[in-house]
Coordinates of C-alpha atoms in Angstrom, one line a residue:
Chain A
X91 CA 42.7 3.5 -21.6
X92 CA 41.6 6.6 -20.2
X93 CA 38.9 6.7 -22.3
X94 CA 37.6 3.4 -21.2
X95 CA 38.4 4.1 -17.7
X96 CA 35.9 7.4 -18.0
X97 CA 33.5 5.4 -19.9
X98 CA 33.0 3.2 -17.3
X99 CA 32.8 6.3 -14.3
X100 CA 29.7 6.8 -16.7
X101 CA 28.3 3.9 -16.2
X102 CA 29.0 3.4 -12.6
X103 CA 27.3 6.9 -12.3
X104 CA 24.7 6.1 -14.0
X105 CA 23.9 3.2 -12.0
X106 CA 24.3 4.6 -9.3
X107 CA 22.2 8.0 -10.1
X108 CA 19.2 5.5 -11.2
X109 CA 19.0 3.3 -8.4
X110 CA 15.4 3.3 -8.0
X111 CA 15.0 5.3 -5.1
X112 CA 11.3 4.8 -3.8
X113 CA 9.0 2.4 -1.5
X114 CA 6.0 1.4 -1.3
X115 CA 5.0 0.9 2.5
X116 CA 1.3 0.4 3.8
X117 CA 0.3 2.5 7.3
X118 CA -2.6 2.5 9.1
X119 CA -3.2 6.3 9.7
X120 CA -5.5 7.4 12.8
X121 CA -6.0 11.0 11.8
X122 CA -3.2 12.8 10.3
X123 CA 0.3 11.2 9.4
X124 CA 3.1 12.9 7.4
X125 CA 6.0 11.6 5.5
X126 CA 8.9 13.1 4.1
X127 CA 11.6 12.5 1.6
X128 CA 14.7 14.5 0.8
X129 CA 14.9 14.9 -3.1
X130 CA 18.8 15.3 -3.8
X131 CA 18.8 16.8 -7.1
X132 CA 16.5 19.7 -8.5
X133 CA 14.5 18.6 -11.4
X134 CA 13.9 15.4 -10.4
X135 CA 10.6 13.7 -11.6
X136 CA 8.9 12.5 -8.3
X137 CA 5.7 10.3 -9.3
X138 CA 4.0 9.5 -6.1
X139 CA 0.6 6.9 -5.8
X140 CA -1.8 6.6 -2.9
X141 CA -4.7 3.9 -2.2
X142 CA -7.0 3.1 0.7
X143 CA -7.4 0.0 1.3
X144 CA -9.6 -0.7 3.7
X145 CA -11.3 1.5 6.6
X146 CA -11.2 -0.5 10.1
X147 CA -14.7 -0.8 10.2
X148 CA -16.7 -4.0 10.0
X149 CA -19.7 -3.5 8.9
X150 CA -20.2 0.0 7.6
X151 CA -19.0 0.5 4.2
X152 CA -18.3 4.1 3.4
X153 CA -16.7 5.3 0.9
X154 CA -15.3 8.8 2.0
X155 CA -11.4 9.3 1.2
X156 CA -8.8 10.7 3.1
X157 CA -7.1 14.0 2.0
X158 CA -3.4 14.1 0.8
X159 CA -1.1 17.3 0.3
X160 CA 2.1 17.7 -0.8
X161 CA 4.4 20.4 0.3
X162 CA 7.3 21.3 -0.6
X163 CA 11.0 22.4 1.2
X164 CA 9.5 26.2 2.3
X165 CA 5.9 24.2 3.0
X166 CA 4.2 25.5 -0.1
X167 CA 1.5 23.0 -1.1
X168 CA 2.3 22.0 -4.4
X169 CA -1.1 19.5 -4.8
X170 CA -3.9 18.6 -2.8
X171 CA -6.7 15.7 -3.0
X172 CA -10.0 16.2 -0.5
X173 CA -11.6 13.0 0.0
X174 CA -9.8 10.6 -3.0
X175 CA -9.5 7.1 -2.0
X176 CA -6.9 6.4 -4.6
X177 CA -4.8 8.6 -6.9
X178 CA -1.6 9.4 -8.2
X179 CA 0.8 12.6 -9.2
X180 CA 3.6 13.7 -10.7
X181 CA 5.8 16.7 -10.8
X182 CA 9.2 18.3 -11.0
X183 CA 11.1 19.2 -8.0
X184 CA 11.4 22.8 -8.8
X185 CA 14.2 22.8 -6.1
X186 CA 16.2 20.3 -3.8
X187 CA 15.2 19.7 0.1
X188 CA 12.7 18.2 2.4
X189 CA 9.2 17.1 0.5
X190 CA 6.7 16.5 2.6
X191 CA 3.5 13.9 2.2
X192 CA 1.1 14.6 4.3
X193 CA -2.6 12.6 5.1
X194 CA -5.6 13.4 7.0
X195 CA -8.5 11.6 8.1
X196 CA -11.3 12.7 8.6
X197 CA -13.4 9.7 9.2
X198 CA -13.9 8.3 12.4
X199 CA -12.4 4.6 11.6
X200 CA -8.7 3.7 11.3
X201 CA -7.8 3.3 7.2
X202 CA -5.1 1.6 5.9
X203 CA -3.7 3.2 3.0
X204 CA -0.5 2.3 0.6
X205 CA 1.6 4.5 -0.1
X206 CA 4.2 4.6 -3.0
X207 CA 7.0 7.3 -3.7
X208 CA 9.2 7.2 -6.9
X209 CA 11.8 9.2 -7.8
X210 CA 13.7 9.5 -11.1
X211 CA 16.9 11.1 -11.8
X212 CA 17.2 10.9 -15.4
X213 CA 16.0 14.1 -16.1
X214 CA 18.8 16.6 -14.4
X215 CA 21.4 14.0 -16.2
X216 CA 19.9 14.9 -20.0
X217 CA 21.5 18.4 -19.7
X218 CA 24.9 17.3 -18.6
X219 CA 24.6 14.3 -21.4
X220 CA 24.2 16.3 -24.5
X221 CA 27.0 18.7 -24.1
X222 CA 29.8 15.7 -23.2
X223 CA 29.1 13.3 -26.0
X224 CA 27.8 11.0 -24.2
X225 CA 28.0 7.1 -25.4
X226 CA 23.7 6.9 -26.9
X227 CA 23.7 3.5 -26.1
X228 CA 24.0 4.3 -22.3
X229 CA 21.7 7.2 -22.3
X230 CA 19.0 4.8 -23.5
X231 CA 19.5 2.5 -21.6
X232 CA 19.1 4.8 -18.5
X233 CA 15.6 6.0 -20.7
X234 CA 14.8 2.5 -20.8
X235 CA 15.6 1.8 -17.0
X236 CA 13.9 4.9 -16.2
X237 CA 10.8 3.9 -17.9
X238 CA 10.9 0.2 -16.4
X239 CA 10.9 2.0 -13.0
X240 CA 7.8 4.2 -14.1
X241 CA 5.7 0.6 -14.9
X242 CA 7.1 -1.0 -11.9
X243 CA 5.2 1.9 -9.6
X244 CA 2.5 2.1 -11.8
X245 CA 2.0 -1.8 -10.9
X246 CA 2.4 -1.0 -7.6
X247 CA -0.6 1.1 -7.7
X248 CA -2.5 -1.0 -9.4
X249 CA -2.0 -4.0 -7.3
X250 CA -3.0 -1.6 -4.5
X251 CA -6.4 -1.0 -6.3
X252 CA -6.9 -4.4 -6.1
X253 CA -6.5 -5.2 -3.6
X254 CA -9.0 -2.8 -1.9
X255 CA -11.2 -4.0 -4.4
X256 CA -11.2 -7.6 -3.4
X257 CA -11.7 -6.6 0.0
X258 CA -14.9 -4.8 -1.1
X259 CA -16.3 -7.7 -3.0
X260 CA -15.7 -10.0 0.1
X261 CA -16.9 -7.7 2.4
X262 CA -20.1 -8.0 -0.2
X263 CA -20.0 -11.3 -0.8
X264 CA -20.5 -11.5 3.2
X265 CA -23.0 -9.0 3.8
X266 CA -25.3 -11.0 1.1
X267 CA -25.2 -13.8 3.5
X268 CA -25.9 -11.9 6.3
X269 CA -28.5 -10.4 5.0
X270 CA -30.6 -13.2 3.8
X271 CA -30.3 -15.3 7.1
X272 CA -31.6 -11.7 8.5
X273 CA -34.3 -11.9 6.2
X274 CA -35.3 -15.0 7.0
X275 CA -35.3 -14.7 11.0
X276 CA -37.4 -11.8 10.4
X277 CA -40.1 -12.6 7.9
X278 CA -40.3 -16.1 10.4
X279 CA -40.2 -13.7 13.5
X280 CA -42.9 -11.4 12.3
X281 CA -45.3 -13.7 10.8
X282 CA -45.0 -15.6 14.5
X283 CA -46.0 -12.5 15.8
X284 CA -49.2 -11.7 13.7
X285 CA -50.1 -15.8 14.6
X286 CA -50.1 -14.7 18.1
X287 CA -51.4 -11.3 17.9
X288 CA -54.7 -12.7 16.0
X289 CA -55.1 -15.3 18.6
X290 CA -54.9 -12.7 21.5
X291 CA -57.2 -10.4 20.0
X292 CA -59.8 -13.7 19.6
X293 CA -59.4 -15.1 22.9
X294 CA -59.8 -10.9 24.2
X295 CA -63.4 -11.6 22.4
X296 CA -64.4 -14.8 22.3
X297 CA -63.9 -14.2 26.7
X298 CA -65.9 -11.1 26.8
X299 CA -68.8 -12.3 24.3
X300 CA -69.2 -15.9 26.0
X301 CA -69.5 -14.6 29.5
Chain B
X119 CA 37.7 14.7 -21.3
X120 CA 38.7 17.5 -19.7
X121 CA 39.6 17.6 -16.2
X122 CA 37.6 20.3 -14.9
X123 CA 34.3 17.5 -16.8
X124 CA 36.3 14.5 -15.3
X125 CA 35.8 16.4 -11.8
X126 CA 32.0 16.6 -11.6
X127 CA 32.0 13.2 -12.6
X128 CA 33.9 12.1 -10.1
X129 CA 32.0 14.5 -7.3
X130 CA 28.7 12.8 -9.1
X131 CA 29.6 9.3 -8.0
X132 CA 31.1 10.2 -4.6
X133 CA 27.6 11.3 -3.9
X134 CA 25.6 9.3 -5.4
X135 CA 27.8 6.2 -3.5
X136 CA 27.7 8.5 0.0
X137 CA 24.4 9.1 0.7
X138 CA 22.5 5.7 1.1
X139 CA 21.5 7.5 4.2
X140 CA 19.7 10.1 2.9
X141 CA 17.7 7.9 0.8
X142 CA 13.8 6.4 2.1
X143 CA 10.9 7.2 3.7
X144 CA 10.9 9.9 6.7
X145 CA 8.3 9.8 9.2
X146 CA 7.8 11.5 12.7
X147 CA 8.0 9.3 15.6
X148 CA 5.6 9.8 18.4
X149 CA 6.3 10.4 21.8
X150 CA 4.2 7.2 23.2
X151 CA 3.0 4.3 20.9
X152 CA 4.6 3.0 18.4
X153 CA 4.5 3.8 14.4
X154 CA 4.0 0.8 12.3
X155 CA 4.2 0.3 8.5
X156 CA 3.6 -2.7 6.5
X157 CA 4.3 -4.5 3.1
X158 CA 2.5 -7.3 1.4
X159 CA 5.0 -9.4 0.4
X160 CA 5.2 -13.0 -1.9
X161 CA 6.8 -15.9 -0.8
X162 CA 10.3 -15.7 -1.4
X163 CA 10.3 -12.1 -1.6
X164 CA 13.8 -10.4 -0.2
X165 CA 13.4 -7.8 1.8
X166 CA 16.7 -5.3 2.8
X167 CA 15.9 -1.9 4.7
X168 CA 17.9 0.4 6.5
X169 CA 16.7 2.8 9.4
X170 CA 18.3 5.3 11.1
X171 CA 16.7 8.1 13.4
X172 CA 17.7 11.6 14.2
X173 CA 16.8 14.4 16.0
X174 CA 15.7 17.9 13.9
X175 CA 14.9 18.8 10.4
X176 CA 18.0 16.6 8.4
X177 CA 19.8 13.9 9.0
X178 CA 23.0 14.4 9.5
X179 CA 25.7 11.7 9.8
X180 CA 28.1 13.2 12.6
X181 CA 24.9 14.9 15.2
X182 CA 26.1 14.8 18.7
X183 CA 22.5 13.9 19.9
X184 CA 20.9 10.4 18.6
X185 CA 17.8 9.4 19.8
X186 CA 17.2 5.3 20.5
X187 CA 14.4 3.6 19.2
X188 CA 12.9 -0.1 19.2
X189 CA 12.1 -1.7 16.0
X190 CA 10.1 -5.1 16.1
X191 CA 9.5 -6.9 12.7
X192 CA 6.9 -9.8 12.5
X193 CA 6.0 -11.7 10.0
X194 CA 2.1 -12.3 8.7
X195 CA 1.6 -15.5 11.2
X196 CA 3.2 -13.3 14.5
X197 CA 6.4 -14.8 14.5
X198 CA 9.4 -12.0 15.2
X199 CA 11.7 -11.5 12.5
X200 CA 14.0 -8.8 14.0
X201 CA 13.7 -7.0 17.4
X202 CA 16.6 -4.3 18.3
X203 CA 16.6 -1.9 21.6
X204 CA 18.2 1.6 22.0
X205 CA 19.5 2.0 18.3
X206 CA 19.8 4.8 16.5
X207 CA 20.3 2.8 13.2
X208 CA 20.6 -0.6 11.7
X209 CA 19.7 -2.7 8.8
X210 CA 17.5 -6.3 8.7
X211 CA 17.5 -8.5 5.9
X212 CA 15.1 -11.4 5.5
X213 CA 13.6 -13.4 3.1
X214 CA 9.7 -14.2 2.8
X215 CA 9.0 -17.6 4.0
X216 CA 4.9 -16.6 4.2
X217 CA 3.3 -14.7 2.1
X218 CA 1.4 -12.0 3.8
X219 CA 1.4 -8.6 5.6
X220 CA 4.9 -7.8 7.1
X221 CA 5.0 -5.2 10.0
X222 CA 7.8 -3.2 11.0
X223 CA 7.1 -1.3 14.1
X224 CA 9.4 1.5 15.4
X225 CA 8.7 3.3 19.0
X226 CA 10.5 5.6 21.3
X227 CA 12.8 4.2 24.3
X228 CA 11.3 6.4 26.9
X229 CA 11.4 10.4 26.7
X230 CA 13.7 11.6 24.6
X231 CA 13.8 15.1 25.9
X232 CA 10.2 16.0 24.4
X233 CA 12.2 16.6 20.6
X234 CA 10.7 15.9 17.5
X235 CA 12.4 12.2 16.7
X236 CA 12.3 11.5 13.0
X237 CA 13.1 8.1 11.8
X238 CA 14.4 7.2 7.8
X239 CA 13.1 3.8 6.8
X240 CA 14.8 3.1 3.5
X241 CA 13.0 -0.6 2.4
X242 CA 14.0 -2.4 -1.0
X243 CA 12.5 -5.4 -2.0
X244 CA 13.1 -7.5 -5.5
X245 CA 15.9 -6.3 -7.4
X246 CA 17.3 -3.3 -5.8
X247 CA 17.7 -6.5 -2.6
X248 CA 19.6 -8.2 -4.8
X249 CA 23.7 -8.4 -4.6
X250 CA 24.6 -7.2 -7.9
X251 CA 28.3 -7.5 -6.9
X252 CA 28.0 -11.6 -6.4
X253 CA 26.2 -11.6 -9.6
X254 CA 28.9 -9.6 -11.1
X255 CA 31.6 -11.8 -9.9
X256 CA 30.1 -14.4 -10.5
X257 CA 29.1 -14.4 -14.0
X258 CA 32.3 -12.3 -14.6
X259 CA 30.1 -9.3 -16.6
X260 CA 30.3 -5.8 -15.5
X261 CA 29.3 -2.1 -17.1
X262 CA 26.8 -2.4 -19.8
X263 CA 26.7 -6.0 -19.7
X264 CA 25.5 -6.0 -16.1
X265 CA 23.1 -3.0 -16.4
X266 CA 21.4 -4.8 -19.1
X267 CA 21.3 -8.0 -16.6
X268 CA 19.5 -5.7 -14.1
X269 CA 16.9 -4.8 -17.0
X270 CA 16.2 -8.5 -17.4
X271 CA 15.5 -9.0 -13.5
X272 CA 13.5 -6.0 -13.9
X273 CA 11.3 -7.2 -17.0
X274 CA 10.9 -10.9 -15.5
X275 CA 9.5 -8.7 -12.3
X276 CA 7.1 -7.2 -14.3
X277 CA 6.0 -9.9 -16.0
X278 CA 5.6 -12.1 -12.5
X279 CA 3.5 -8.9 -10.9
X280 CA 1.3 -9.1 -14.1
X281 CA 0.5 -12.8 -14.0
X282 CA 0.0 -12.7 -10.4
X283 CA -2.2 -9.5 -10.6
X284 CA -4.3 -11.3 -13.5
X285 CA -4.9 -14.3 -11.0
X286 CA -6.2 -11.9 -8.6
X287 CA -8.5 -10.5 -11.4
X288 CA -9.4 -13.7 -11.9
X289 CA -10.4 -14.7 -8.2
X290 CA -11.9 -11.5 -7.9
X291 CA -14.6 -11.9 -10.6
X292 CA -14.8 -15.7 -9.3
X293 CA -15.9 -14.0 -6.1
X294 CA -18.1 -11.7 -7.9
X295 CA -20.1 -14.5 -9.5
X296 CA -20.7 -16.1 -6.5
X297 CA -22.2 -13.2 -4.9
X298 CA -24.6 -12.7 -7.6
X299 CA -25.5 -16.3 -7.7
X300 CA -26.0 -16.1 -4.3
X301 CA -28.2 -13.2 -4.0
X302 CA -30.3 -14.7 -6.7
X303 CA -30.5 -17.9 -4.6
X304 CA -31.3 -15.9 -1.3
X305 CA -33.8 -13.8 -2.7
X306 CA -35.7 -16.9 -4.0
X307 CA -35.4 -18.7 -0.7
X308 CA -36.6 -15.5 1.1
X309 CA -39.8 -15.4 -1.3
X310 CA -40.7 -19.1 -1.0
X311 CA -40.4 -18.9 3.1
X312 CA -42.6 -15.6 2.6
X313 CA -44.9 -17.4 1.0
X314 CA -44.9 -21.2 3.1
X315 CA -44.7 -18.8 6.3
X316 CA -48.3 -17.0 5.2
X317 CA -49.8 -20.3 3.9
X318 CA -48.8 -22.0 7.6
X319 CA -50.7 -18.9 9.3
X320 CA -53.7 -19.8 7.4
X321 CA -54.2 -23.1 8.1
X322 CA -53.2 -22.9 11.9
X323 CA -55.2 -20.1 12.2
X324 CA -58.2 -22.0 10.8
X325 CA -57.8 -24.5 12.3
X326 CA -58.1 -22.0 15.7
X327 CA -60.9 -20.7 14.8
X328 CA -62.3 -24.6 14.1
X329 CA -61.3 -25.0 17.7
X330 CA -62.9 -22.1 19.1
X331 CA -66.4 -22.8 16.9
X332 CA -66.0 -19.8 14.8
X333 CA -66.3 -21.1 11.6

């Protein structure tokens, strides 16, 4: 009974130690914006994903990045990307606090950019596991839960990637059509203009010659 | 099972139940303005999220000083969803009815004493929504049994993101196609108006100089 009772303490644990702790939120950043996330446990994988989406501009397309740092509890920089539009990380909390996620613009335009944060536990749990005999069964099942986790962020991104990229080939499939009826107007526009530039220039001289 | 093992277990779950709070997203709120964040969501989607804001560098459950904040959450077509005034925490659950762009604005109520406000926005959508206790009950499965359920939710998820992000593929390169086509089209249409546009010029302007008895 006691056992049984333990047994399921493990599992409840477990649960609860692998609820997927992570979001993926979209923010439209103006020139710097900074998020933060408190990782409980040292050793802790933290995978985190960002992708711009689009840049508030109408017309021009550009295709600078934003910057992204991430610092740790004592504000050491643990990475930094200059000018990425999307990418992704991960790394081991060498110790528990604050993270910080911090973004800068440094374009003119308001971008919106996704932003996903994923944290897994499993890792700090394998020491403890091995030296309590721990039921297998359970510990992969938290590797398997762990890894479904990993895919489900690694979707995220890529449905963040896609999205930006079907607002580029819109955007595109506009600026075609714009561009043509431009085209037009203006091969019609100047060709009116050469029409009436030949006639001044004959009337000029057909009025000075006949008089 | 020794005690002194049975112990850290124990401390384990207390914390890993007792700090809902600490979990999510932290961002600094400004002093005017309001901070907004969004989420593309499907129809049907469930949404739960939990925000709480506090004053300083941690969040800490028993501070004297709480800030209040506003939070307005609107759905893709405008209409409000939740709106609260002078919190300092709360929870809205809804489910998707549109599909679309969700915002979830949070702002200051007024000066808060010029302090750096910091509000936690902890945001779960698909499974971790879902009340696994109901299910529990319900079905009458617990432990393994309902960890392995969770799995399944989580796989079918996976499976329903992949479909739906091989539709987009697909409307994407539909999309695609049509722009080439197009610009195939246009350029053609630009050539033959190049080339009407010069041959108009010609005759009108020979037919001027008829006119004027220059030919």
């Amino acid at each position: 009974m006691k056992m049984g009772m333990l047994m399921f303490l493990m599992m409840v644990v477990v649960i609860g130690c692998l609820m997927r702790v992570g979001l993926g939120i979209r923010f439209v950043i103006d020139k710097e914006e900074c998020f933060s996330h408190n990782i409980l446990y040292e050793g802790d994988v933290v995978h985190s994903s960002f992708v711009v989406i689009k840049a508030d501009n109408a017309w021009h397309h550009v295709d600078d990045g934003i910057d992204f740092v991430i610092k740790g509890p004592g504000g050491e920089k643990i990475k930094e990307f200059h000018d990425k539009i999307s990418d992704k990380y991960e790394f081991i909390a060498e110790r528990k606090g604050i993270y910080h996620f911090c973004f800068s613009n440094k374009s003119p335009f308001h971008e919106t950019v996704d932003f996903d944060v994923l944290v897994g536990h499993y890792r700090t749990y394998d020491q403890h596991a091995k030296s309590e005999h721990f039921n297998p069964v359970v510990e992969q099942i938290s590797k398997l839960e762990e890894a479904l986790y990993n895919i489900q962020f690694e979707q995220h991104w890529l449905e963040a990637q896609t999205d930006r990229q079907a607002l580029v080939n819109e955007s595109m499939s506009q600026r075609a059509v714009f561009k043509a009826i431009f085209e037009s107007l203006a091969l019609i526009g100047a060709s009116s203009l050469q029409v009436f530039l030949l006639q001044r220039l004959f009337e000029r001289k057909l009025g000075t010659s006949r008089v | 099972m020794k005690l002194g093992e049975a112990r850290w277990l124990w401390t384990l779950l207390i914390v890993a139940a007792a700090v809902p709070a600490a979990r999510g997203l932290w961002l600094d709120l400004p002093s005017t303005g309001s901070k907004c964040i969004s989420e593309e969501l499907h129809n049907n989607a469930v949404v739960l999220a939990d925000y709480y804001a506090f004053i300083g560098e941690d969040y800490d459950v028993n501070a004297t000083q709480t800030p209040t904040i506003t939070v307005k959450v609107t759905s893709p077509y405008g209409n409000e969803i939740h709106h609260s005034e002078k919190v300092a925490h709360g929870q809205f659950a809804f489910t998707a009815t549109e599909a679309g762009n969700y915002l979830a604005c949070f702002s200051l109520d007024g000066d808060q004493g010029g302090k750096k406000v910091t509000v936690g926005i902890d945001w779960k959508t698909g499974i971790a929504a879902k009340d696994w206790e109901t299910v529990a009950r319900k079905e009458k499965i617990e432990g393994l049994e309902l960890e392995l359920k969770k799995l399944e939710e989580a796989v079918e998820t996976i499976h329903n993101n992949l479909y739906h992000l091989v539709n987009r593929e697909a409307e994407m390169r539909e999309v695609s196609e049509s722009t080439n086509a197009r610009v195939a089209w246009y350029s053609l249409m630009a050539l033959t108006i190049c080339i009407v546009t010069s041959i108009l010029q010609v005759l009108y302007l020979r037919r001027y100089f008829r006119k004027k008895k220059l030919i």
